[in-house]
Amino acid sequence: MNKHSTRKLLTMGAATAIALGGLSACGSDSGATEDGDVTMTFWHNSTTGDGKAYWENTVAAFEEENPGVTIEIQSIQNEEMDGKLQTALNSGDAPDIFMARGGGKLADVVAAGQAMDITDSIDDATRAAVPEGVLSAFAVEGKIYGMPTAVLPGGIYYSGDLFAEAGVEGTPTTIDELGSAVEQLKGAGIDPIAVGAKDAWPAAHWYYFFAVRACSQDALNTAAETMEFNDPCWLEAGNNLQEFVDTEPFNNGFLTTSAQQGAGSSAGLLANKKASMELMGAWNPGVIASLTPDEEPLPDLGWFPFPEVEGGEGEPGAMMGGVDGFTCSAQAPQEECTAFLNFFMQQEHQEGYADAFQTIPANQDAQEVVEDPALLSIIESYNEAPYVTVWLDTLFGQNVGNALNKGAVDLFAGQGTAEDIVSALNTAAAQG
């Protein structure tokens, strides 16, 4: 891979971390005590296993280097994070450090005065190791409001063993080839594709990717800026999705299947060879590894980009994904909070992050530790992509994103149409 390749995220805008010995509270004093000690709260979504342990160890290392600074950790299930965080923000009781994914969701938090501008607090080591396009995932009007931890492009994960069992050779490069693979797998008695439609967003990802194939880069940019969805490509994406859904490619009971919780989730079905494929982001290898019988990485796990769709305006090779990271609350102690963000971006901690989460770290120097074949395939495609757009529910903000996700699930359930999705998008955007 081109280690220094950068990729600007569509529509978004050395050595060690800062020496912190003897820090006292500055900026907001919300976390400071009378004796000058500082306590911060930290919310993340790693509730079990290596990911949870990673954050516990990283926080402990930071506290050891910075006497008088304490970070209180709360781990929250991923599917519950957005709701709990929004409630905390609305109540004025937000955690000092919380998850962020950029796009319209972050812009809303910034507009409400709830996120800290960290532009001038990003240290030189972090700026040297993280491409500007990745940092820009957290840009709002030219200012940076979050620190990235992982680059998470999406695509289709598959079981090489199940492909071989069904006689599927190679990986599909077009939607027609994917359809042929689906038929071969069904003929072999194998559920072709797992989808956790119970959680809405995994089903909606299918619409997102059909939109990236149907819509030009300009159409995606225009929709993000105007919040109008009048380009015919949005309807085309829905019609293409409907045509694919009609082939019945998904696991039995997909409407009540969760995404990542337990062996019966969509990730669990792939982990236990009960389904052959799943469309998901680059966090998936770690989730799958936690759900295999021996809780080890799936040896035959592979990955390929979402197939091309004939007739679409999207540039071949364009990708979709996200950048996970963390934001400091506007009320957090500025120096201590931003110091922690820089601390976990050091190469050694980013390497630990990559190992713990089986994913692609934002720090490019740390990407050398990535060995998983599926992730290496993702890095190669990512570095060659002409552009990468973020997940559409992130890009368009919470209200429009929720309407989009619901519309996609309704189509999956046979209770909505492509026209209904576009109508829901425009209605939600008009309501603000």
Coordinates of C-alpha atoms in Angstrom, one line a residue:
M1 CA 0.0 0.0 0.0
N2 CA 1.0 3.6 -0.4
K3 CA 1.7 4.4 3.2
H4 CA 1.5 8.2 2.7
S5 CA -1.6 8.2 0.4
T6 CA -4.3 10.5 1.7
R7 CA -7.9 10.4 0.8
K8 CA -10.1 13.5 1.2
L9 CA -13.5 12.5 2.7
L10 CA -16.3 13.7 0.6
T11 CA -18.3 16.8 1.8
M12 CA -16.1 17.3 4.8
G13 CA -14.7 20.1 4.9
A14 CA 7.8 12.9 17.1
A15 CA 7.8 11.5 19.0
T16 CA 5.6 11.7 22.1
A17 CA 2.5 13.6 23.1
I18 CA 2.7 16.9 24.9
A19 CA 4.6 16.7 28.1
L20 CA 2.0 17.0 30.8
G21 CA 3.8 16.8 34.1
G22 CA 2.2 18.9 36.8
L23 CA -0.8 20.0 34.7
S24 CA -3.4 22.1 36.4
A25 CA -6.9 22.8 35.2
C26 CA -7.3 25.4 32.5
G27 CA -10.0 26.3 30.0
S28 CA -13.2 25.1 31.4
D29 CA -13.0 24.4 35.2
S30 CA -15.9 21.9 35.1
G31 CA -13.6 19.0 36.0
A32 CA -11.3 20.7 38.5
T33 CA -11.3 20.3 42.2
E34 CA -10.1 22.7 44.8
D35 CA -6.7 21.0 45.1
G36 CA -6.2 21.4 41.3
D37 CA -6.9 17.8 40.4
V38 CA -9.0 17.2 37.3
T39 CA -11.6 14.5 36.7
M40 CA -13.0 13.8 33.2
T41 CA -15.8 11.5 32.1
F42 CA -15.2 9.3 29.0
W43 CA -17.9 7.5 27.0
H44 CA -17.0 4.8 24.4
N45 CA -18.8 1.9 22.8
S46 CA -16.6 -1.1 23.6
T47 CA -18.5 -3.1 26.2
T48 CA -16.5 -6.4 26.1
G49 CA -13.3 -8.1 25.3
D50 CA -10.1 -6.6 23.9
G51 CA -11.7 -3.2 23.0
K52 CA -12.9 -2.5 26.5
A53 CA -9.6 -3.6 27.9
Y54 CA -7.7 -1.4 25.5
W55 CA -9.5 1.8 26.7
E56 CA -9.0 0.7 30.4
N57 CA -5.3 0.2 29.8
T58 CA -4.8 3.4 27.7
V59 CA -6.6 5.5 30.3
A60 CA -4.5 4.0 33.0
A61 CA -1.3 4.8 31.1
F62 CA -2.4 8.4 30.6
E63 CA -3.3 8.8 34.3
E64 CA 0.1 7.4 35.3
E65 CA 1.9 10.0 33.1
N66 CA -0.3 12.7 34.4
P67 CA -0.7 12.7 38.2
G68 CA -3.8 14.5 39.3
V69 CA -5.8 13.7 36.2
T70 CA -8.5 11.0 36.5
I71 CA -10.7 9.7 33.7
E72 CA -13.9 7.9 34.6
I73 CA -14.9 5.5 31.9
Q74 CA -18.4 4.5 30.9
S75 CA -18.8 1.8 28.1
I76 CA -22.1 1.9 26.3
Q77 CA -23.5 -0.5 23.7
N78 CA -23.0 0.9 20.2
E79 CA -26.7 0.8 19.3
E80 CA -27.6 2.8 22.4
M81 CA -24.8 5.4 22.1
D82 CA -26.5 8.0 19.9
G83 CA -29.6 8.1 22.0
K84 CA -27.9 8.3 25.4
L85 CA -25.4 10.9 24.1
Q86 CA -28.1 13.1 22.7
T87 CA -30.1 12.9 25.9
A88 CA -26.9 13.9 27.9
L89 CA -26.1 16.7 25.5
N90 CA -29.7 18.1 25.7
S91 CA -29.6 17.9 29.5
G92 CA -26.4 19.8 29.8
D93 CA -24.7 16.8 31.4
A94 CA -22.6 15.6 28.5
P95 CA -19.4 13.5 29.2
D96 CA -16.1 15.4 28.8
I97 CA -15.0 13.0 26.0
F98 CA -17.5 11.2 23.7
M99 CA -17.6 9.4 20.4
A100 CA -18.0 11.4 17.2
R101 CA -18.2 10.4 13.5
G102 CA -18.2 13.7 11.7
G103 CA -20.7 14.8 9.1
G104 CA -24.0 16.4 9.9
K105 CA -24.3 14.8 13.3
L106 CA -21.1 16.5 14.5
A107 CA -22.1 19.8 12.8
D108 CA -25.4 19.8 14.8
V109 CA -23.4 19.3 18.1
V110 CA -21.0 22.1 17.1
A111 CA -23.9 24.4 16.2
A112 CA -25.4 23.8 19.6
G113 CA -22.1 24.9 21.2
Q114 CA -21.5 21.5 22.7
A115 CA -18.1 20.5 21.1
M116 CA -14.7 21.9 21.7
D117 CA -12.6 23.4 18.9
I118 CA -9.3 21.5 19.1
T119 CA -7.7 22.9 15.9
D120 CA -4.8 24.6 17.7
S121 CA -4.4 21.7 20.2
I122 CA -3.5 18.9 17.8
D123 CA 0.2 18.3 18.3
D124 CA 2.8 18.1 15.6
A125 CA 3.3 14.3 15.9
T126 CA -0.4 13.7 15.4
R127 CA -0.6 16.0 12.4
A128 CA 2.4 14.3 10.8
A129 CA 0.9 10.8 11.2
V130 CA -2.7 11.5 10.3
P131 CA -3.7 12.6 6.8
E132 CA -5.3 15.9 6.5
G133 CA -8.3 14.3 4.8
V134 CA -8.9 12.1 7.8
L135 CA -8.6 15.0 10.3
S136 CA -11.0 16.9 8.1
A137 CA -13.6 14.2 8.8
F138 CA -14.2 16.3 12.0
A139 CA -14.0 19.7 10.4
V140 CA -16.9 22.1 10.6
E141 CA -16.4 25.5 8.9
G142 CA -12.6 25.0 8.8
K143 CA -12.2 24.1 12.5
I144 CA -11.5 20.6 13.9
Y145 CA -13.8 19.3 16.6
G146 CA -12.6 15.8 17.1
M147 CA -9.7 13.3 16.9
P148 CA -9.9 10.3 14.6
T149 CA -9.0 6.8 15.9
A150 CA -9.9 4.6 13.0
V151 CA -10.6 4.7 9.3
L152 CA -13.6 2.5 8.5
P153 CA -14.5 2.1 4.8
G154 CA -17.4 -0.2 4.0
G155 CA -17.6 -3.2 1.8
I156 CA -18.7 -6.9 1.7
Y157 CA -17.1 -9.4 4.0
Y158 CA -17.4 -13.1 3.0
S159 CA -16.5 -16.6 4.1
G160 CA -14.0 -18.1 1.6
D161 CA -15.0 -21.6 2.8
L162 CA -18.7 -21.0 2.0
F163 CA -17.8 -19.5 -1.4
A164 CA -15.8 -22.6 -2.2
E165 CA -18.5 -24.9 -1.0
A166 CA -21.0 -23.2 -3.3
G167 CA -18.6 -23.1 -6.2
V168 CA -18.3 -19.3 -6.2
E169 CA -15.0 -18.4 -7.9
G170 CA -13.3 -15.1 -7.2
T171 CA -15.3 -12.2 -5.8
P172 CA -18.1 -10.3 -7.5
T173 CA -17.1 -7.0 -9.2
T174 CA -20.6 -6.1 -10.6
I175 CA -24.1 -6.3 -9.1
D176 CA -24.9 -9.0 -11.7
E177 CA -22.0 -11.1 -10.5
L178 CA -23.1 -10.7 -6.9
G179 CA -26.6 -11.9 -8.0
S180 CA -25.0 -15.0 -9.6
A181 CA -23.1 -15.7 -6.4
V182 CA -26.3 -15.3 -4.4
E183 CA -28.0 -17.9 -6.6
Q184 CA -25.1 -20.3 -6.3
L185 CA -25.1 -20.0 -2.5
K186 CA -28.8 -20.5 -2.3
G187 CA -28.5 -23.6 -4.5
A188 CA -26.0 -25.0 -2.0
G189 CA -28.4 -24.4 0.9
I190 CA -26.4 -21.5 2.3
D191 CA -27.9 -18.1 3.3
P192 CA -26.1 -15.8 1.0
I193 CA -26.1 -12.5 2.9
A194 CA -26.7 -11.7 6.5
V195 CA -28.2 -8.3 7.4
G196 CA -29.2 -7.0 10.9
A197 CA -32.2 -5.0 9.8
K198 CA -33.5 -4.9 13.4
D199 CA -30.9 -2.2 14.0
A200 CA -32.0 -0.3 10.8
W201 CA -28.7 1.1 9.8
P202 CA -27.2 -2.2 8.5
A203 CA -30.2 -2.5 6.1
A204 CA -29.9 1.1 5.2
H205 CA -26.2 0.6 4.3
W206 CA -27.5 -1.2 1.2
Y207 CA -29.3 1.9 0.0
Y208 CA -26.3 4.0 0.8
F209 CA -24.0 2.0 -1.4
F210 CA -26.5 1.8 -4.2
A211 CA -26.6 5.6 -3.9
V212 CA -22.8 5.9 -4.2
R213 CA -23.0 3.9 -7.4
A214 CA -26.0 5.8 -8.8
C215 CA -25.1 9.3 -7.8
S216 CA -22.2 11.4 -9.0
Q217 CA -19.8 13.0 -6.6
D218 CA -21.4 16.3 -7.5
A219 CA -24.9 15.0 -6.7
L220 CA -23.7 13.7 -3.3
N221 CA -22.0 17.1 -2.5
T222 CA -25.1 19.0 -3.6
A223 CA -27.4 17.0 -1.5
A224 CA -25.2 17.4 1.6
E225 CA -25.1 21.2 1.0
T226 CA -28.7 21.9 0.1
M227 CA -30.5 18.9 1.8
E228 CA -32.6 18.5 -1.3
F229 CA -32.9 15.1 -2.9
N230 CA -34.3 15.9 -6.3
D231 CA -31.6 14.4 -8.5
P232 CA -33.0 11.2 -10.2
C233 CA -30.1 9.2 -8.8
W234 CA -31.7 9.0 -5.3
L235 CA -34.8 7.3 -6.8
E236 CA -32.5 5.1 -9.1
A237 CA -30.7 3.9 -6.0
G238 CA -33.9 2.9 -4.4
N239 CA -35.1 1.1 -7.5
N240 CA -31.8 -0.8 -7.8
L241 CA -32.1 -1.8 -4.1
Q242 CA -35.7 -3.0 -4.6
E243 CA -34.6 -5.1 -7.6
F244 CA -31.9 -6.7 -5.5
V245 CA -34.1 -7.2 -2.4
D246 CA -36.6 -9.0 -4.7
T247 CA -34.0 -11.7 -5.4
E248 CA -34.3 -12.7 -1.7
P249 CA -30.6 -12.7 -1.0
F250 CA -30.8 -12.2 2.8
N251 CA -30.9 -14.6 5.8
N252 CA -34.1 -15.9 7.1
G253 CA -35.6 -13.6 9.7
F254 CA -33.4 -10.6 8.7
L255 CA -36.0 -8.1 9.9
T256 CA -35.6 -9.3 13.5
T257 CA -31.8 -9.9 13.3
S258 CA -29.5 -7.6 15.2
A259 CA -26.2 -6.4 13.8
Q260 CA -23.5 -7.2 16.3
Q261 CA -24.9 -8.8 19.5
G262 CA -24.5 -12.5 19.8
A263 CA -24.1 -15.5 17.6
G264 CA -27.6 -14.9 16.0
S265 CA -26.6 -11.4 14.9
S266 CA -25.7 -10.7 11.3
A267 CA -22.0 -10.6 12.2
G268 CA -22.5 -13.8 14.3
L269 CA -24.1 -15.6 11.4
L270 CA -20.9 -14.9 9.3
A271 CA -18.7 -15.8 12.2
N272 CA -20.4 -19.1 12.7
K273 CA -20.7 -20.0 8.9
K274 CA -24.5 -19.6 9.0
A275 CA -24.4 -17.0 6.2
S276 CA -21.8 -16.2 3.6
M277 CA -21.6 -12.4 3.3
E278 CA -22.3 -9.2 5.2
L279 CA -22.1 -5.6 4.1
M280 CA -20.3 -3.7 6.9
G281 CA -17.6 -1.2 7.9
A282 CA -14.0 -2.0 8.7
W283 CA -14.7 -2.6 12.4
N284 CA -16.3 -5.9 11.4
P285 CA -13.3 -8.3 11.6
G286 CA -13.0 -7.5 15.3
V287 CA -16.7 -8.0 15.9
I288 CA -16.7 -11.3 14.0
A289 CA -13.7 -12.5 15.9
S290 CA -15.5 -11.9 19.2
L291 CA -18.4 -14.1 17.9
T292 CA -16.6 -17.1 16.5
P293 CA -16.7 -20.3 18.7
D294 CA -13.1 -19.9 19.8
E295 CA -13.3 -16.0 19.9
E296 CA -10.5 -15.9 17.4
P297 CA -10.4 -14.2 14.0
L298 CA -12.2 -16.0 11.2
P299 CA -9.4 -17.7 9.2
D300 CA -11.3 -17.6 5.9
L301 CA -12.7 -14.1 6.2
G302 CA -12.3 -12.0 3.0
W303 CA -13.5 -8.7 1.7
F304 CA -14.4 -7.0 -1.6
P305 CA -15.7 -3.6 -2.5
F306 CA -19.3 -3.0 -3.1
P307 CA -19.9 -4.1 -6.7
E308 CA -20.3 -1.7 -9.6
V309 CA -23.8 -1.0 -10.9
E310 CA -24.3 -0.5 -14.6
G311 CA -25.7 2.9 -15.7
G312 CA -24.8 4.7 -12.5
E313 CA -23.2 8.1 -12.3
G314 CA -20.8 7.2 -9.5
E315 CA -17.2 7.0 -10.4
P316 CA -15.9 3.4 -10.4
G317 CA -14.0 2.6 -7.2
A318 CA -15.7 5.3 -5.1
M319 CA -16.1 4.1 -1.6
M320 CA -18.2 4.9 1.5
G321 CA -17.2 4.6 5.1
G322 CA -16.5 6.6 8.2
V323 CA -13.9 7.8 10.6
D324 CA -14.5 7.0 14.2
G325 CA -13.1 9.3 16.8
F326 CA -13.7 11.3 19.9
T327 CA -14.7 14.9 20.7
C328 CA -14.1 17.0 23.8
S329 CA -17.2 18.6 25.3
A330 CA -17.2 22.4 25.1
Q331 CA -17.3 22.3 28.9
A332 CA -14.4 19.9 29.3
P333 CA -11.1 21.0 30.9
Q334 CA -9.4 22.0 27.6
E335 CA -5.7 21.2 28.3
E336 CA -6.3 17.9 29.9
C337 CA -8.9 16.8 27.4
T338 CA -7.0 17.6 24.3
A339 CA -3.9 16.1 25.9
F340 CA -5.7 12.8 26.2
L341 CA -6.8 13.0 22.5
N342 CA -3.2 13.5 21.5
F343 CA -2.0 10.8 23.9
F344 CA -4.1 8.0 22.3
M345 CA -3.0 9.0 18.9
Q346 CA 0.7 8.1 19.6
Q347 CA 1.9 5.3 17.4
E348 CA 2.1 2.7 20.2
H349 CA -1.4 3.4 21.3
Q350 CA -2.8 3.4 17.8
E351 CA -1.0 0.1 17.2
G352 CA -2.7 -1.3 20.3
Y353 CA -6.0 0.1 19.0
A354 CA -5.5 -1.7 15.7
D355 CA -4.8 -5.0 17.5
A356 CA -7.6 -4.7 20.0
F357 CA -10.3 -3.7 17.5
Q358 CA -9.0 -5.6 14.5
T359 CA -9.4 -2.5 12.4
I360 CA -7.5 0.2 10.5
P361 CA -5.9 2.9 12.7
A362 CA -6.1 6.6 11.7
N363 CA -2.4 7.0 12.4
Q364 CA -0.7 5.8 9.2
D365 CA 2.5 4.8 10.9
A366 CA 0.5 2.4 13.0
Q367 CA -1.1 0.8 9.9
E368 CA 2.0 -1.4 9.6
V369 CA 0.7 -3.7 12.3
V370 CA -2.4 -4.6 10.3
E371 CA -2.1 -8.2 9.1
D372 CA -5.7 -9.3 8.6
P373 CA -6.1 -10.1 4.9
A374 CA -9.5 -8.5 4.8
L375 CA -8.3 -5.3 6.3
L376 CA -5.3 -5.2 3.9
S377 CA -7.7 -5.5 1.0
I378 CA -9.6 -2.6 2.4
I379 CA -6.5 -0.4 2.8
E380 CA -5.5 -1.1 -0.8
S381 CA -9.0 -0.2 -2.2
Y382 CA -9.2 2.8 0.1
N383 CA -5.8 4.2 -1.1
E384 CA -6.9 3.8 -4.7
A385 CA -10.4 5.2 -4.4
P386 CA -11.2 8.4 -6.3
Y387 CA -13.2 9.6 -3.4
V388 CA -14.8 8.4 -0.2
T389 CA -18.1 9.6 1.2
V390 CA -19.2 9.1 4.8
W391 CA -22.2 7.0 5.8
L392 CA -25.2 8.9 4.6
D393 CA -27.0 9.0 8.0
T394 CA -23.8 10.6 9.4
L395 CA -23.5 13.0 6.5
F396 CA -27.1 14.2 6.5
G397 CA -27.5 14.5 10.3
Q398 CA -29.7 12.7 12.8
N399 CA -33.2 13.7 11.6
V400 CA -32.6 13.1 7.9
G401 CA -30.4 10.1 8.6
N402 CA -33.1 8.4 10.8
A403 CA -35.7 9.0 8.1
L404 CA -33.4 7.5 5.5
N405 CA -32.8 4.4 7.7
K406 CA -36.4 3.9 8.4
G407 CA -37.3 4.2 4.7
A408 CA -34.8 1.6 3.8
V409 CA -36.0 -0.8 6.4
D410 CA -39.6 -0.3 5.2
L411 CA -38.5 -1.2 1.7
F412 CA -36.8 -4.3 3.0
A413 CA -40.0 -5.3 4.8
G414 CA -42.2 -4.7 1.7
Q415 CA -43.9 -1.8 3.4
G416 CA -42.3 1.0 1.4
T417 CA -40.9 1.9 -2.0
A418 CA -38.0 3.8 -3.6
E419 CA -40.4 6.8 -4.0
D420 CA -41.2 6.6 -0.3
I421 CA -37.5 6.8 0.6
V422 CA -36.9 10.0 -1.4
S423 CA -40.1 11.5 -0.1
A424 CA -39.0 10.8 3.5
L425 CA -35.6 12.4 2.8
N426 CA -37.1 15.6 1.5
T427 CA -39.8 15.7 4.3
A428 CA -37.2 15.3 7.0
A429 CA -34.9 17.9 5.5
A430 CA -37.7 20.4 5.2
Q431 CA -38.6 19.9 8.9
G432 CA -35.0 20.8 9.8

